PDB file of C-alpha atoms and ligand atoms in Angstrom:
ATOM      1  CA  UNK W   1      76.810 -13.432   1.018  1.00  0.00           C
ATOM      2  CA  UNK W   2      77.364  -9.893   2.146  1.00  0.00           C
ATOM      3  CA  UNK W   3      75.736  -8.144   5.070  1.00  0.00           C
ATOM      4  CA  UNK W   4      73.712  -4.934   4.804  1.00  0.00           C
ATOM      5  CA  UNK W   5      75.976  -3.440   7.467  1.00  0.00           C
ATOM      6  CA  UNK W   6      79.143  -4.700   9.137  1.00  0.00           C
ATOM      7  CA  UNK W   7      78.388  -7.225  11.916  1.00  0.00           C
ATOM      8  CA  UNK W   8      79.580  -6.434  15.434  1.00  0.00           C
ATOM      9  CA  UNK W   9      83.012  -7.884  16.201  1.00  0.00           C
ATOM     10  CA  UNK W  10      82.981 -10.909  18.502  1.00  0.00           C
ATOM     11  CA  UNK W  11      83.195  -9.914  22.160  1.00  0.00           C
ATOM     12  CA  UNK W  12      86.349 -11.303  23.740  1.00  0.00           C
ATOM     13  CA  UNK W  13      88.536 -11.274  26.829  1.00  0.00           C
ATOM     14  CA  UNK W  14      92.323 -11.344  27.255  1.00  0.00           C
ATOM     15  CA  UNK W  15      93.973 -14.468  28.648  1.00  0.00           C
ATOM     16  CA  UNK W  16      96.741 -14.018  31.219  1.00  0.00           C
ATOM     17  CA  UNK W  17     100.106 -15.133  29.830  1.00  0.00           C
ATOM     18  CA  UNK W  18      98.794 -15.588  26.288  1.00  0.00           C
ATOM     19  CA  UNK W  19      98.541 -13.546  23.096  1.00  0.00           C
ATOM     20  CA  UNK W  20      95.256 -15.259  22.288  1.00  0.00           C
ATOM     21  CA  UNK W  21      91.858 -13.846  23.188  1.00  0.00           C
ATOM     22  CA  UNK W  22      88.888 -15.785  24.581  1.00  0.00           C
ATOM     23  CA  UNK W  23      85.810 -15.276  22.358  1.00  0.00           C
ATOM     24  CA  UNK W  24      82.659 -14.848  24.460  1.00  0.00           C
ATOM     25  CA  UNK W  25      79.473 -16.596  23.343  1.00  0.00           C
ATOM     26  CA  UNK W  26      76.987 -16.269  26.218  1.00  0.00           C
ATOM     27  CA  UNK W  27      76.992 -14.844  29.735  1.00  0.00           C
ATOM     28  CA  UNK W  28      75.072 -16.737  32.417  1.00  0.00           C
ATOM     29  CA  UNK W  29      74.723 -15.338  35.938  1.00  0.00           C
ATOM     30  CA  UNK W  30      73.802 -17.218  39.114  1.00  0.00           C
ATOM     31  CA  UNK W  31      71.339 -15.557  41.501  1.00  0.00           C
ATOM     32  CA  UNK W  32      71.783 -15.569  45.288  1.00  0.00           C
ATOM     33  CA  UNK W  33      74.770 -17.885  45.560  1.00  0.00           C
ATOM     34  CA  UNK W  34      76.006 -16.467  48.894  1.00  0.00           C
ATOM     35  CA  UNK W  35      73.689 -16.705  51.919  1.00  0.00           C
ATOM     36  CA  UNK W  36      74.738 -13.314  53.350  1.00  0.00           C
ATOM     37  CA  UNK W  37      73.943 -11.552  50.066  1.00  0.00           C
ATOM     38  CA  UNK W  38      70.580 -13.324  49.780  1.00  0.00           C
ATOM     39  CA  UNK W  39      69.756 -12.034  53.269  1.00  0.00           C
ATOM     40  CA  UNK W  40      70.753  -8.433  52.492  1.00  0.00           C
ATOM     41  CA  UNK W  41      68.451  -8.538  49.448  1.00  0.00           C
ATOM     42  CA  UNK W  42      65.574  -9.608  51.696  1.00  0.00           C
ATOM     43  CA  UNK W  43      65.496 -13.138  50.336  1.00  0.00           C
ATOM     44  CA  UNK W  44      66.735 -16.595  51.149  1.00  0.00           C
ATOM     45  CA  UNK W  45      69.025 -18.976  49.379  1.00  0.00           C
ATOM     46  CA  UNK W  46      67.093 -21.474  47.311  1.00  0.00           C
ATOM     47  CA  UNK W  47      68.618 -24.785  48.378  1.00  0.00           C
ATOM     48  CA  UNK W  48      66.587 -26.820  45.900  1.00  0.00           C
ATOM     49  CA  UNK W  49      68.490 -25.687  42.836  1.00  0.00           C
ATOM     50  CA  UNK W  50      70.522 -22.757  41.533  1.00  0.00           C
ATOM     51  CA  UNK W  51      68.787 -20.252  39.236  1.00  0.00           C
ATOM     52  CA  UNK W  52      69.996 -17.857  36.607  1.00  0.00           C
ATOM     53  CA  UNK W  53      69.630 -14.761  34.515  1.00  0.00           C
ATOM     54  CA  UNK W  54      71.625 -13.838  31.436  1.00  0.00           C
ATOM     55  CA  UNK W  55      73.440 -10.864  30.014  1.00  0.00           C
ATOM     56  CA  UNK W  56      73.947 -10.354  26.303  1.00  0.00           C
ATOM     57  CA  UNK W  57      77.563 -10.557  25.057  1.00  0.00           C
ATOM     58  CA  UNK W  58      77.042  -6.901  24.119  1.00  0.00           C
ATOM     59  CA  UNK W  59      76.970  -6.075  27.843  1.00  0.00           C
ATOM     60  CA  UNK W  60      80.586  -7.303  28.122  1.00  0.00           C
ATOM     61  CA  UNK W  61      83.265  -4.714  28.903  1.00  0.00           C
ATOM     62  CA  UNK W  62      86.953  -5.275  29.382  1.00  0.00           C
ATOM     63  CA  UNK W  63      88.563  -4.365  32.681  1.00  0.00           C
ATOM     64  CA  UNK W  64      90.523  -1.160  33.202  1.00  0.00           C
ATOM     65  CA  UNK W  65      88.253   1.196  31.303  1.00  0.00           C
ATOM     66  CA  UNK W  66      86.519   4.439  32.131  1.00  0.00           C
ATOM     67  CA  UNK W  67      82.873   3.783  31.334  1.00  0.00           C
ATOM     68  CA  UNK W  68      79.783   5.993  31.599  1.00  0.00           C
ATOM     69  CA  UNK W  69      77.298   5.725  34.451  1.00  0.00           C
ATOM     70  CA  UNK W  70      74.377   4.146  32.563  1.00  0.00           C
ATOM     71  CA  UNK W  71      71.179   5.867  31.597  1.00  0.00           C
ATOM     72  CA  UNK W  72      67.849   4.923  33.155  1.00  0.00           C
ATOM     73  CA  UNK W  73      68.939   4.408  36.771  1.00  0.00           C
ATOM     74  CA  UNK W  74      69.415   6.337  39.987  1.00  0.00           C
ATOM     75  CA  UNK W  75      70.866   3.341  41.847  1.00  0.00           C
ATOM     76  CA  UNK W  76      73.656   1.553  39.974  1.00  0.00           C
ATOM     77  CA  UNK W  77      75.169  -1.193  42.147  1.00  0.00           C
ATOM     78  CA  UNK W  78      78.404  -3.162  42.227  1.00  0.00           C
ATOM     79  CA  UNK W  79      78.503  -6.956  42.572  1.00  0.00           C
ATOM     80  CA  UNK W  80      81.948  -8.572  42.508  1.00  0.00           C
ATOM     81  CA  UNK W  81      81.902 -12.144  41.191  1.00  0.00           C
ATOM     82  CA  UNK W  82      84.078 -15.170  40.506  1.00  0.00           C
ATOM     83  CA  UNK W  83      83.768 -15.860  36.787  1.00  0.00           C
ATOM     84  CA  UNK W  84      84.105 -19.257  35.110  1.00  0.00           C
ATOM     85  CA  UNK W  85      85.035 -19.413  31.415  1.00  0.00           C
ATOM     86  CA  UNK W  86      84.178 -22.620  29.563  1.00  0.00           C
ATOM     87  CA  UNK W  87      86.190 -24.174  26.767  1.00  0.00           C
ATOM     88  CA  UNK W  88      85.637 -27.095  24.429  1.00  0.00           C
ATOM     89  CA  UNK W  89      83.263 -29.740  25.736  1.00  0.00           C
ATOM     90  CA  UNK W  90      82.107 -27.323  28.464  1.00  0.00           C
ATOM     91  CA  UNK W  91      85.256 -28.055  30.433  1.00  0.00           C
ATOM     92  CA  UNK W  92      86.501 -25.196  32.592  1.00  0.00           C
ATOM     93  CA  UNK W  93      88.982 -23.166  30.556  1.00  0.00           C
ATOM     94  CA  UNK W  94      89.810 -20.648  33.247  1.00  0.00           C
ATOM     95  CA  UNK W  95      88.636 -18.119  35.786  1.00  0.00           C
ATOM     96  CA  UNK W  96      88.416 -14.344  36.066  1.00  0.00           C
ATOM     97  CA  UNK W  97      87.285 -11.537  38.353  1.00  0.00           C
ATOM     98  CA  UNK W  98      84.087  -9.857  37.228  1.00  0.00           C
ATOM     99  CA  UNK W  99      81.636  -7.110  38.088  1.00  0.00           C
ATOM    100  CA  UNK W 100      77.907  -7.814  37.610  1.00  0.00           C
ATOM    101  CA  UNK W 101      76.897  -4.149  37.541  1.00  0.00           C
ATOM    102  CA  UNK W 102      73.174  -3.758  38.199  1.00  0.00           C
ATOM    103  CA  UNK W 103      70.473  -1.110  37.873  1.00  0.00           C
ATOM    104  CA  UNK W 104      69.128  -2.062  41.316  1.00  0.00           C
ATOM    105  CA  UNK W 105      66.110   0.251  41.082  1.00  0.00           C
ATOM    106  CA  UNK W 106      64.941  -1.360  37.833  1.00  0.00           C
ATOM    107  CA  UNK W 107      65.681  -4.870  39.119  1.00  0.00           C
ATOM    108  CA  UNK W 108      63.421  -4.038  42.087  1.00  0.00           C
ATOM    109  CA  UNK W 109      60.651  -2.824  39.742  1.00  0.00           C
ATOM    110  CA  UNK W 110      60.926  -6.175  38.010  1.00  0.00           C
ATOM    111  CA  UNK W 111      60.700  -8.079  41.295  1.00  0.00           C
ATOM    112  CA  UNK W 112      57.758  -5.990  42.550  1.00  0.00           C
ATOM    113  CA  UNK W 113      55.789  -6.454  39.331  1.00  0.00           C
ATOM    114  CA  UNK W 114      56.855 -10.014  38.544  1.00  0.00           C
ATOM    115  CA  UNK W 115      58.533  -8.831  35.381  1.00  0.00           C
ATOM    116  CA  UNK W 116      61.855  -9.955  33.909  1.00  0.00           C
ATOM    117  CA  UNK W 117      65.112  -8.464  35.187  1.00  0.00           C
ATOM    118  CA  UNK W 118      66.567  -7.492  31.808  1.00  0.00           C
ATOM    119  CA  UNK W 119      66.437  -3.721  32.339  1.00  0.00           C
ATOM    120  CA  UNK W 120      68.127  -4.173  35.692  1.00  0.00           C
ATOM    121  CA  UNK W 121      70.748  -6.697  34.657  1.00  0.00           C
ATOM    122  CA  UNK W 122      71.326  -6.724  30.887  1.00  0.00           C
ATOM    123  CA  UNK W 123      72.869  -3.269  30.924  1.00  0.00           C
ATOM    124  CA  UNK W 124      75.397  -2.066  28.352  1.00  0.00           C
ATOM    125  CA  UNK W 125      78.937  -2.326  29.796  1.00  0.00           C
ATOM    126  CA  UNK W 126      77.604  -4.073  32.912  1.00  0.00           C
ATOM    127  CA  UNK W 127      79.552  -7.343  32.637  1.00  0.00           C
ATOM    128  CA  UNK W 128      83.035  -6.039  33.361  1.00  0.00           C
ATOM    129  CA  UNK W 129      85.474  -8.955  33.340  1.00  0.00           C
ATOM    130  CA  UNK W 130      89.236  -9.101  33.830  1.00  0.00           C
ATOM    131  CA  UNK W 131      91.846 -11.263  32.137  1.00  0.00           C
ATOM    132  CA  UNK W 132      91.179 -15.012  32.279  1.00  0.00           C
ATOM    133  CA  UNK W 133      93.673 -17.136  34.212  1.00  0.00           C
ATOM    134  CA  UNK W 134      93.849 -20.703  32.831  1.00  0.00           C
ATOM    135  CA  UNK W 135      92.334 -23.286  35.191  1.00  0.00           C
ATOM    136  CA  UNK W 136      95.536 -25.244  35.840  1.00  0.00           C
ATOM    137  CA  UNK W 137      97.429 -22.039  36.683  1.00  0.00           C
ATOM    138  CA  UNK W 138      94.728 -21.098  39.226  1.00  0.00           C
ATOM    139  CA  UNK W 139      94.435 -24.542  40.778  1.00  0.00           C
ATOM    140  CA  UNK W 140      91.534 -25.797  42.873  1.00  0.00           C
ATOM    141  CA  UNK W 141      88.624 -23.552  43.810  1.00  0.00           C
ATOM    142  CA  UNK W 142      88.743 -23.661  47.604  1.00  0.00           C
ATOM    143  CA  UNK W 143      88.490 -20.797  50.097  1.00  0.00           C
ATOM    144  CA  UNK W 144      90.123 -18.015  48.074  1.00  0.00           C
ATOM    145  CA  UNK W 145      89.182 -14.510  49.248  1.00  0.00           C
ATOM    146  CA  UNK W 146      86.936 -12.379  47.016  1.00  0.00           C
ATOM    147  CA  UNK W 147      86.576  -8.647  47.618  1.00  0.00           C
ATOM    148  CA  UNK W 148      85.580  -5.336  46.133  1.00  0.00           C
ATOM    149  CA  UNK W 149      86.747  -1.841  46.972  1.00  0.00           C
ATOM    150  CA  UNK W 150      85.358   1.496  45.831  1.00  0.00           C
ATOM    151  CA  UNK W 151      87.955   4.272  45.601  1.00  0.00           C
ATOM    152  CA  UNK W 152      90.155   2.379  48.073  1.00  0.00           C
ATOM    153  CA  UNK W 153      87.455   1.517  50.626  1.00  0.00           C
ATOM    154  CA  UNK W 154      86.477  -2.142  51.015  1.00  0.00           C
ATOM    155  CA  UNK W 155      82.772  -2.755  50.401  1.00  0.00           C
ATOM    156  CA  UNK W 156      82.474  -6.502  49.764  1.00  0.00           C
ATOM    157  CA  UNK W 157      84.437  -9.408  51.197  1.00  0.00           C
ATOM    158  CA  UNK W 158      83.884 -13.146  51.226  1.00  0.00           C
ATOM    159  CA  UNK W 159      85.372 -16.522  50.439  1.00  0.00           C
ATOM    160  CA  UNK W 160      84.738 -18.705  47.419  1.00  0.00           C
ATOM    161  CA  UNK W 161      83.912 -21.462  49.919  1.00  0.00           C
ATOM    162  CA  UNK W 162      80.870 -19.351  50.920  1.00  0.00           C
ATOM    163  CA  UNK W 163      79.221 -20.148  47.579  1.00  0.00           C
ATOM    164  CA  UNK W 164      76.035 -22.152  48.058  1.00  0.00           C
ATOM    165  CA  UNK W 165      76.472 -23.935  44.719  1.00  0.00           C
ATOM    166  CA  UNK W 166      79.959 -24.987  43.672  1.00  0.00           C
ATOM    167  CA  UNK W 167      81.328 -24.535  40.164  1.00  0.00           C
ATOM    168  CA  UNK W 168      80.833 -28.245  39.237  1.00  0.00           C
ATOM    169  CA  UNK W 169      77.276 -28.166  40.644  1.00  0.00           C
ATOM    170  CA  UNK W 170      76.410 -25.033  38.651  1.00  0.00           C
ATOM    171  CA  UNK W 171      77.841 -26.450  35.402  1.00  0.00           C
ATOM    172  CA  UNK W 172      76.042 -29.770  35.912  1.00  0.00           C
ATOM    173  CA  UNK W 173      72.711 -28.076  36.668  1.00  0.00           C
ATOM    174  CA  UNK W 174      72.911 -25.430  33.922  1.00  0.00           C
ATOM    175  CA  UNK W 175      73.789 -28.203  31.453  1.00  0.00           C
ATOM    176  CA  UNK W 176      70.264 -29.515  31.947  1.00  0.00           C
ATOM    177  CA  UNK W 177      68.917 -26.400  30.204  1.00  0.00           C
ATOM    178  CA  UNK W 178      71.599 -25.265  27.752  1.00  0.00           C
ATOM    179  CA  UNK W 179      74.143 -27.047  25.583  1.00  0.00           C
ATOM    180  CA  UNK W 180      77.101 -25.385  27.246  1.00  0.00           C
ATOM    181  CA  UNK W 181      80.276 -25.056  25.268  1.00  0.00           C
ATOM    182  CA  UNK W 182      83.319 -23.061  24.309  1.00  0.00           C
ATOM    183  CA  UNK W 183      82.929 -19.344  24.909  1.00  0.00           C
ATOM    184  CA  UNK W 184      80.216 -19.563  27.546  1.00  0.00           C
ATOM    185  CA  UNK W 185      80.862 -17.577  30.718  1.00  0.00           C
ATOM    186  CA  UNK W 186      79.256 -18.061  34.125  1.00  0.00           C
ATOM    187  CA  UNK W 187      79.220 -15.290  36.734  1.00  0.00           C
ATOM    188  CA  UNK W 188      78.787 -17.224  39.970  1.00  0.00           C
ATOM    189  CA  UNK W 189      77.074 -14.705  42.251  1.00  0.00           C
ATOM    190  CA  UNK W 190      78.199 -12.051  44.699  1.00  0.00           C
ATOM    191  CA  UNK W 191      79.052 -11.956  48.403  1.00  0.00           C
ATOM    192  CA  UNK W 192      77.300  -9.476  50.699  1.00  0.00           C
ATOM    193  CA  UNK W 193      78.009  -5.761  50.779  1.00  0.00           C
ATOM    194  CA  UNK W 194      76.545  -4.682  47.444  1.00  0.00           C
ATOM    195  CA  UNK W 195      75.750  -1.003  47.165  1.00  0.00           C
ATOM    196  CA  UNK W 196      75.533   2.068  44.948  1.00  0.00           C
ATOM    197  CA  UNK W 197      78.325   3.719  43.019  1.00  0.00           C
ATOM    198  CA  UNK W 198      78.518   7.278  41.694  1.00  0.00           C
ATOM    199  CA  UNK W 199      80.343   9.095  38.913  1.00  0.00           C
ATOM    200  CA  UNK W 200      84.063   9.255  39.677  1.00  0.00           C
ATOM    201  CA  UNK W 201      84.147   6.016  41.694  1.00  0.00           C
ATOM    202  CA  UNK W 202      87.036   3.618  41.035  1.00  0.00           C
ATOM    203  CA  UNK W 203      86.032  -0.025  41.520  1.00  0.00           C
ATOM    204  CA  UNK W 204      88.538  -2.824  42.045  1.00  0.00           C
ATOM    205  CA  UNK W 205      87.445  -6.433  42.393  1.00  0.00           C
ATOM    206  CA  UNK W 206      89.842  -9.161  43.472  1.00  0.00           C
ATOM    207  CA  UNK W 207      89.980 -12.914  43.920  1.00  0.00           C
ATOM    208  CA  UNK W 208      93.204 -14.334  45.353  1.00  0.00           C
ATOM    209  CA  UNK W 209      95.146 -15.851  42.470  1.00  0.00           C
ATOM    210  CA  UNK W 210      93.403 -13.898  39.699  1.00  0.00           C
ATOM    211  CA  UNK W 211      94.060 -10.644  37.870  1.00  0.00           C
ATOM    212  CA  UNK W 212      91.943  -7.894  39.509  1.00  0.00           C
ATOM    213  CA  UNK W 213      89.061  -6.283  37.616  1.00  0.00           C
ATOM    214  CA  UNK W 214      88.876  -2.485  37.518  1.00  0.00           C
ATOM    215  CA  UNK W 215      86.267   0.058  36.452  1.00  0.00           C
ATOM    216  CA  UNK W 216      86.052   3.842  36.704  1.00  0.00           C
ATOM    217  CA  UNK W 217      82.647   5.477  36.221  1.00  0.00           C
ATOM    218  CA  UNK W 218      82.397   8.708  34.267  1.00  0.00           C
ATOM    219  CA  UNK W 219      79.553  11.157  33.646  1.00  0.00           C
ATOM    220  CA  UNK W 220      79.310  10.303  29.944  1.00  0.00           C
TER     221      UNK W 220
HETATM  222 MN1   MN D   1      75.269 -11.002  40.469  1.00  0.00          MN
END
């Protein structure tokens, strides 16, 4: 069978120390997984269960690019996140630094009107993710520092031990709703300090032990 037009290439991410790429299937994102961020958003952590939103694989962007400030927003925000990449059998393949870039104004419209968050969250080029470090090279997820700077100034800082829901808890819970498997990615939430970025800003997100993620915003 032939297609009426060429299908999009599979979205993928580089793997540190490997010539192979990691093909991305789905992108799940955890909401309010750090208490201090939940508070700054005027909410509370939901201690009953984690909850999620998704981004299309077409929102994926590789780290280190200059990308346009998106249309349709006056308040584009940074959220630095610890990213989990799943391999065969939904076992953890590796980890990466990511940016869950967000049209905060449109997310707020969604909240105010009890509408979905897609326009705020499923933004083209908004899932910026760095090279994946294999799980055994990273070691245990403990109290590694996570941070984000904008043009050299630190804006977000936290510890992975601040996460309300741990990586195994998130995978176990999310597995009750989706058949997780190879290529699925989970962005595990952001520490406090989120805020707006403008054209010309250089964003760098770090987690100790991982390759940093970088993004520069351009006018178009
Ligand atoms: Mn987020």
